[in-house]
Amino acid sequence: MILTVTLNTALDLTYRVPELVPHASHRVDEVTERPGGKGLNVARVLTALGHESVVTGFAGGRTGAVLRELLAPLAPVDALVPVAGSTRRTIAVVDAATGDTTQLNEPGPQITADEWEAFLTAYEPLLRQADAVALCGSLPPGVPVGAYADLVRRARAAGVPVLLDTSGEPLRRGLAARPDLIKPNADELARLTGSREPLRAARDARRRGAHAVVASLGPEGLVAVTPDGTWQATPPSPVRGNPTGAGDSAVAALLSSLVEDLPWPSRLTRAVALSAATVLAPVAGEFDAEAYEELLTQIRVTSTP
């Protein structure tokens, strides 16, 4: 099974409006609710790809109860740790006229020292059952800034490949623990390394501790710097839609490809195709299956010296 860790889970709300106009009142055409947070999105996509997945992290309050209720009929196994604070909400407002999305993210609940210890106690036995683990997203208040570095080291000690997908200081500290793979976007990579050139920045990040680096370039695809070579993967053309969850789908593609032991060009093809197919889906944690199959034959992967 593949374990995904989402310390700052969320209830994802998506509002569709005919047109988003600043300073105006809007009539919402459609509302959807989904259990969210990066790792939960990853787990749902992994399940759709045929992989068993388990989700852990924190959930609490009325919002957390709704999240777990919505998660129950889905295939990922719920191993979330209860907390006293309330799980956050994220709100995506989709402009039907343009296809653009405006995202509003609430802060997470305050995590106590006892709740963090309860999570660590639950994490160890889950690791022993995992073929790979993904550490995803932001840290809620109260969780140590070096939390991901600790979780990376525990995964490595258990012999479990670990992917880290976060940003800022948690990424910087987690990198020093030598994760098997990191998947920042271009802006996160630039803030980490100080370089705006993605390939140079990815190489720098690998020198800082990551075994491999796959950086998202948005509509331009992915660049990867690995022990086996360097590649760039690009879609046939940019796609318009809701980008929420596209990076999470790329993580699911990379994790599933890792446990299937696919070569890097195949991993990147799957990641770009799945990411683009997610943009075409209406809500995070889902992808357009028909578009995904078509895109798999259209992704261009080139080797870079």
CSV table of C-alpha atoms in Angstrom, one decimal:
chain,number,residue,atom,x,y,z
A,1,MET,CA,0.0,0.0,0.0
A,2,ILE,CA,1.0,3.6,-0.4
A,3,LEU,CA,0.7,5.9,2.6
A,4,THR,CA,0.0,9.6,2.2
A,5,VAL,CA,0.4,12.1,5.1
A,6,THR,CA,-1.6,15.3,5.2
A,7,LEU,CA,-1.0,17.1,8.4
A,8,ASN,CA,-3.2,20.1,7.3
A,9,THR,CA,-6.3,18.3,5.9
A,10,ALA,CA,-9.1,20.4,4.5
A,11,LEU,CA,-12.7,20.3,3.4
A,12,ASP,CA,-12.5,21.4,-0.2
A,13,LEU,CA,-15.5,23.6,-1.4
A,14,THR,CA,-15.8,24.4,-5.0
A,15,TYR,CA,-18.2,27.2,-6.2
A,16,ARG,CA,-19.0,27.6,-9.8
A,17,VAL,CA,-20.3,31.1,-10.9
A,18,PRO,CA,-21.2,32.4,-14.3
A,19,GLU,CA,-18.6,35.1,-14.1
A,20,LEU,CA,-16.4,36.3,-11.2
A,21,VAL,CA,-16.6,40.1,-10.8
A,22,PRO,CA,-14.7,41.9,-8.0
A,23,HIS,CA,-16.9,43.9,-5.5
A,24,ALA,CA,-20.1,42.2,-6.8
A,25,SER,CA,-22.6,39.8,-5.4
A,26,HIS,CA,-22.7,36.4,-7.1
A,27,ARG,CA,-25.2,33.6,-7.6
A,28,VAL,CA,-23.5,30.3,-7.3
A,29,ASP,CA,-24.6,27.7,-10.0
A,30,GLU,CA,-23.0,24.7,-8.4
A,31,VAL,CA,-21.4,23.7,-5.0
A,32,THR,CA,-19.3,20.6,-4.4
A,33,GLU,CA,-17.7,19.4,-1.2
A,34,ARG,CA,-14.8,17.0,-1.1
A,35,PRO,CA,-12.3,15.7,1.5
A,36,GLY,CA,-9.2,17.5,0.7
A,37,GLY,CA,-5.6,18.5,1.5
A,38,LYS,CA,-2.8,17.5,-0.8
A,39,GLY,CA,-2.3,14.0,0.5
A,40,LEU,CA,-6.0,13.1,0.4
A,41,ASN,CA,-6.2,14.2,-3.2
A,42,VAL,CA,-3.1,12.1,-3.9
A,43,ALA,CA,-4.7,9.0,-2.3
A,44,ARG,CA,-7.9,9.4,-4.2
A,45,VAL,CA,-6.0,9.5,-7.5
A,46,LEU,CA,-3.9,6.5,-6.5
A,47,THR,CA,-7.0,4.6,-5.8
A,48,ALA,CA,-8.3,5.4,-9.3
A,49,LEU,CA,-5.0,4.2,-10.7
A,50,GLY,CA,-5.6,0.8,-8.9
A,51,HIS,CA,-3.3,1.2,-5.9
A,52,GLU,CA,-4.3,0.7,-2.3
A,53,SER,CA,-3.8,3.8,-0.3
A,54,VAL,CA,-4.0,4.9,3.3
A,55,VAL,CA,-4.4,8.5,4.5
A,56,THR,CA,-3.1,9.8,7.8
A,57,GLY,CA,-2.8,13.3,9.3
A,58,PHE,CA,-5.1,15.3,11.5
A,59,ALA,CA,-8.9,15.9,11.4
A,60,GLY,CA,-11.1,17.6,14.0
A,61,GLY,CA,-14.2,19.7,14.8
A,62,ARG,CA,-17.4,19.8,12.8
A,63,THR,CA,-15.4,20.3,9.5
A,64,GLY,CA,-13.2,17.3,10.3
A,65,ALA,CA,-16.3,15.2,10.9
A,66,VAL,CA,-17.8,16.2,7.5
A,67,LEU,CA,-14.4,15.4,5.9
A,68,ARG,CA,-14.3,11.9,7.4
A,69,GLU,CA,-18.0,11.3,6.5
A,70,LEU,CA,-17.3,12.2,2.9
A,71,LEU,CA,-14.1,10.1,2.9
A,72,ALA,CA,-15.8,7.0,4.3
A,73,PRO,CA,-17.4,5.8,1.0
A,74,LEU,CA,-14.2,6.4,-1.0
A,75,ALA,CA,-11.5,3.7,-1.3
A,76,PRO,CA,-8.6,5.3,0.6
A,77,VAL,CA,-8.3,3.9,4.2
A,78,ASP,CA,-8.9,6.5,6.9
A,79,ALA,CA,-6.1,6.5,9.5
A,80,LEU,CA,-6.5,10.2,10.4
A,81,VAL,CA,-5.7,11.2,14.0
A,82,PRO,CA,-8.4,13.2,15.8
A,83,VAL,CA,-7.6,16.6,17.3
A,84,ALA,CA,-9.6,19.1,19.3
A,85,GLY,CA,-9.3,22.0,16.8
A,86,SER,CA,-11.4,22.3,13.7
A,87,THR,CA,-10.1,21.2,10.3
A,88,ARG,CA,-9.8,24.1,7.8
A,89,ARG,CA,-11.8,24.7,4.6
A,90,THR,CA,-10.4,25.7,1.2
A,91,ILE,CA,-12.7,27.5,-1.2
A,92,ALA,CA,-12.2,27.4,-5.0
A,93,VAL,CA,-14.4,29.8,-7.0
A,94,VAL,CA,-14.5,28.8,-10.7
A,95,ASP,CA,-15.4,31.4,-13.2
A,96,ALA,CA,-17.4,29.6,-15.9
A,97,ALA,CA,-16.8,32.4,-18.4
A,98,THR,CA,-13.0,32.2,-18.4
A,99,GLY,CA,-12.3,28.8,-16.7
A,100,ASP,CA,-10.1,30.5,-14.2
A,101,THR,CA,-10.1,29.6,-10.5
A,102,THR,CA,-9.7,31.8,-7.4
A,103,GLN,CA,-8.5,29.9,-4.3
A,104,LEU,CA,-9.1,30.9,-0.6
A,105,ASN,CA,-7.3,28.8,2.0
A,106,GLU,CA,-8.1,28.9,5.7
A,107,PRO,CA,-5.4,28.3,8.3
A,108,GLY,CA,-5.4,24.9,10.0
A,109,PRO,CA,-6.2,24.0,13.6
A,110,GLN,CA,-3.7,24.5,16.5
A,111,ILE,CA,-2.0,21.2,17.1
A,112,THR,CA,-0.9,20.5,20.7
A,113,ALA,CA,2.2,18.7,21.7
A,114,ASP,CA,0.2,15.6,22.9
A,115,GLU,CA,-1.6,15.5,19.5
A,116,TRP,CA,1.7,15.6,17.6
A,117,GLU,CA,3.0,12.7,19.7
A,118,ALA,CA,-0.2,10.8,19.0
A,119,PHE,CA,0.4,11.2,15.3
A,120,LEU,CA,4.0,10.0,15.6
A,121,THR,CA,2.8,7.0,17.5
A,122,ALA,CA,0.3,6.2,14.7
A,123,TYR,CA,2.8,6.9,11.9
A,124,GLU,CA,5.4,4.2,12.8
A,125,PRO,CA,3.2,1.1,12.3
A,126,LEU,CA,1.7,2.6,9.1
A,127,LEU,CA,5.2,3.0,7.7
A,128,ARG,CA,6.0,-0.7,8.3
A,129,GLN,CA,3.1,-1.6,6.0
A,130,ALA,CA,3.9,0.9,3.3
A,131,ASP,CA,5.6,0.4,-0.1
A,132,ALA,CA,6.1,4.2,-0.3
A,133,VAL,CA,5.0,7.3,1.6
A,134,ALA,CA,4.2,10.9,0.5
A,135,LEU,CA,4.5,13.8,2.9
A,136,CYS,CA,2.2,16.5,1.5
A,137,GLY,CA,1.2,20.1,2.1
A,138,SER,CA,1.5,22.8,4.7
A,139,LEU,CA,2.0,22.4,8.4
A,140,PRO,CA,-0.9,23.4,10.7
A,141,PRO,CA,-0.1,25.7,13.7
A,142,GLY,CA,1.7,24.0,16.5
A,143,VAL,CA,3.5,21.3,14.5
A,144,PRO,CA,7.3,21.8,14.6
A,145,VAL,CA,8.7,23.4,11.5
A,146,GLY,CA,11.2,20.5,11.2
A,147,ALA,CA,8.3,17.9,11.3
A,148,TYR,CA,8.8,16.7,7.7
A,149,ALA,CA,12.6,16.3,8.3
A,150,ASP,CA,11.7,14.0,11.2
A,151,LEU,CA,9.1,12.0,9.2
A,152,VAL,CA,11.6,11.7,6.3
A,153,ARG,CA,14.2,10.2,8.6
A,154,ARG,CA,11.7,7.8,10.1
A,155,ALA,CA,10.7,6.6,6.6
A,156,ARG,CA,14.3,6.2,5.6
A,157,ALA,CA,15.1,4.2,8.8
A,158,ALA,CA,12.2,1.9,7.9
A,159,GLY,CA,13.5,1.5,4.3
A,160,VAL,CA,10.4,3.1,2.8
A,161,PRO,CA,10.9,5.4,-0.2
A,162,VAL,CA,9.6,8.9,0.7
A,163,LEU,CA,8.3,11.8,-1.5
A,164,LEU,CA,8.2,15.3,0.0
A,165,ASP,CA,5.8,17.8,-1.4
A,166,THR,CA,5.8,21.0,0.6
A,167,SER,CA,7.3,24.5,0.5
A,168,GLY,CA,9.2,27.2,2.4
A,169,GLU,CA,11.1,26.3,5.6
A,170,PRO,CA,9.5,22.8,6.0
A,171,LEU,CA,10.9,22.0,2.5
A,172,ARG,CA,14.3,23.4,3.3
A,173,ARG,CA,14.6,21.4,6.5
A,174,GLY,CA,13.0,18.3,5.0
A,175,LEU,CA,15.5,18.4,2.2
A,176,ALA,CA,18.4,18.0,4.6
A,177,ALA,CA,16.9,14.7,5.7
A,178,ARG,CA,17.5,13.4,2.2
A,179,PRO,CA,14.1,12.4,0.8
A,180,ASP,CA,14.0,10.1,-2.2
A,181,LEU,CA,12.1,12.7,-4.2
A,182,ILE,CA,10.8,16.2,-3.9
A,183,LYS,CA,8.2,17.8,-6.2
A,184,PRO,CA,8.1,21.6,-5.8
A,185,ASN,CA,6.6,23.9,-8.4
A,186,ALA,CA,8.8,26.5,-10.1
A,187,ASP,CA,8.1,29.2,-7.6
A,188,GLU,CA,8.8,27.0,-4.6
A,189,LEU,CA,12.0,25.8,-6.2
A,190,ALA,CA,13.1,29.4,-6.8
A,191,ARG,CA,12.4,30.4,-3.2
A,192,LEU,CA,14.4,27.3,-2.0
A,193,THR,CA,17.5,27.9,-4.2
A,194,GLY,CA,17.4,31.5,-5.3
A,195,SER,CA,17.4,30.6,-9.0
A,196,ARG,CA,14.6,31.3,-11.4
A,197,GLU,CA,15.9,28.9,-14.0
A,198,PRO,CA,14.1,25.6,-13.2
A,199,LEU,CA,16.8,23.2,-14.4
A,200,ARG,CA,19.6,24.9,-12.5
A,201,ALA,CA,17.4,25.2,-9.4
A,202,ALA,CA,16.5,21.5,-9.6
A,203,ARG,CA,20.1,20.5,-9.8
A,204,ASP,CA,20.9,22.8,-6.8
A,205,ALA,CA,18.1,21.2,-4.8
A,206,ARG,CA,19.4,17.7,-5.6
A,207,ARG,CA,22.9,18.8,-4.3
A,208,ARG,CA,21.2,20.0,-1.1
A,209,GLY,CA,19.9,16.5,-0.3
A,210,ALA,CA,17.1,15.2,-2.5
A,211,HIS,CA,17.9,11.9,-4.3
A,212,ALA,CA,15.7,13.2,-7.2
A,213,VAL,CA,13.9,16.4,-8.0
A,214,VAL,CA,10.8,16.8,-10.2
A,215,ALA,CA,9.7,20.4,-10.6
A,216,SER,CA,6.3,21.4,-12.0
A,217,LEU,CA,6.4,24.1,-14.7
A,218,GLY,CA,2.6,24.6,-14.8
A,219,PRO,CA,1.3,24.4,-18.3
A,220,GLU,CA,4.8,23.7,-19.6
A,221,GLY,CA,5.0,20.3,-17.9
A,222,LEU,CA,7.7,19.0,-15.7
A,223,VAL,CA,11.5,19.0,-15.4
A,224,ALA,CA,13.3,16.1,-13.6
A,225,VAL,CA,16.8,15.8,-12.3
A,226,THR,CA,17.5,12.2,-11.2
A,227,PRO,CA,20.5,9.8,-10.6
A,228,ASP,CA,19.6,8.2,-14.0
A,229,GLY,CA,19.4,11.4,-16.1
A,230,THR,CA,17.7,14.7,-16.6
A,231,TRP,CA,14.4,15.1,-18.6
A,232,GLN,CA,11.7,17.6,-19.5
A,233,ALA,CA,8.2,16.4,-20.2
A,234,THR,CA,5.7,18.7,-21.9
A,235,PRO,CA,2.0,18.3,-22.9
A,236,PRO,CA,0.9,18.8,-26.5
A,237,SER,CA,-0.8,22.1,-25.6
A,238,PRO,CA,-1.8,24.1,-22.5
A,239,VAL,CA,-5.2,23.1,-21.0
A,240,ARG,CA,-7.7,25.4,-19.3
A,241,GLY,CA,-9.8,24.5,-16.3
A,242,ASN,CA,-9.5,24.1,-12.5
A,243,PRO,CA,-5.8,23.6,-11.7
A,244,THR,CA,-6.6,22.7,-8.0
A,245,GLY,CA,-5.1,19.2,-7.4
A,246,ALA,CA,-3.1,19.0,-10.6
A,247,GLY,CA,0.2,18.9,-8.7
A,248,ASP,CA,-1.3,16.3,-6.4
A,249,SER,CA,-2.2,14.1,-9.4
A,250,ALA,CA,1.4,14.5,-10.5
A,251,VAL,CA,2.5,13.2,-7.1
A,252,ALA,CA,0.2,10.2,-7.4
A,253,ALA,CA,1.6,9.4,-10.8
A,254,LEU,CA,5.2,9.6,-9.5
A,255,LEU,CA,4.4,7.4,-6.5
A,256,SER,CA,2.5,4.8,-8.5
A,257,SER,CA,5.3,4.7,-11.1
A,258,LEU,CA,7.9,4.3,-8.3
A,259,VAL,CA,6.2,1.3,-6.8
A,260,GLU,CA,5.7,-0.2,-10.3
A,261,ASP,CA,9.5,0.4,-10.9
A,262,LEU,CA,8.8,2.3,-14.2
A,263,PRO,CA,11.7,4.1,-16.0
A,264,TRP,CA,11.9,7.8,-15.5
A,265,PRO,CA,10.5,8.9,-18.9
A,266,SER,CA,7.4,6.7,-18.3
A,267,ARG,CA,7.0,8.2,-14.8
A,268,LEU,CA,7.1,11.7,-16.2
A,269,THR,CA,4.7,10.9,-19.1
A,270,ARG,CA,2.2,9.6,-16.5
A,271,ALA,CA,2.7,12.6,-14.3
A,272,VAL,CA,2.1,15.2,-17.0
A,273,ALA,CA,-0.8,13.4,-18.6
A,274,LEU,CA,-2.5,12.9,-15.2
A,275,SER,CA,-1.9,16.5,-14.1
A,276,ALA,CA,-3.4,17.9,-17.4
A,277,ALA,CA,-6.3,15.5,-17.1
A,278,THR,CA,-7.0,16.8,-13.6
A,279,VAL,CA,-7.1,20.4,-14.8
A,280,LEU,CA,-9.9,19.3,-17.1
A,281,ALA,CA,-11.9,17.7,-14.2
A,282,PRO,CA,-14.4,19.9,-12.3
A,283,VAL,CA,-13.0,19.3,-8.7
A,284,ALA,CA,-9.7,18.4,-7.0
A,285,GLY,CA,-9.0,14.7,-6.4
A,286,GLU,CA,-10.5,13.7,-9.8
A,287,PHE,CA,-9.3,13.5,-13.3
A,288,ASP,CA,-10.8,13.2,-16.8
A,289,ALA,CA,-10.1,9.5,-17.5
A,290,GLU,CA,-10.7,9.7,-21.2
A,291,ALA,CA,-8.4,12.7,-21.6
A,292,TYR,CA,-5.8,11.0,-19.5
A,293,GLU,CA,-5.6,8.0,-21.8
A,294,GLU,CA,-5.4,10.2,-24.9
A,295,LEU,CA,-2.7,12.4,-23.3
A,296,LEU,CA,-0.5,9.4,-22.5
A,297,THR,CA,0.3,9.1,-26.2
A,298,GLN,CA,0.9,12.8,-26.7
A,299,ILE,CA,3.4,13.7,-24.0
A,300,ARG,CA,6.9,14.6,-25.2
A,301,VAL,CA,9.8,13.6,-23.0
A,302,THR,CA,13.3,14.9,-24.0
A,303,SER,CA,16.6,14.2,-22.3
A,304,THR,CA,18.7,17.1,-21.3
A,305,PRO,CA,22.5,17.0,-20.9
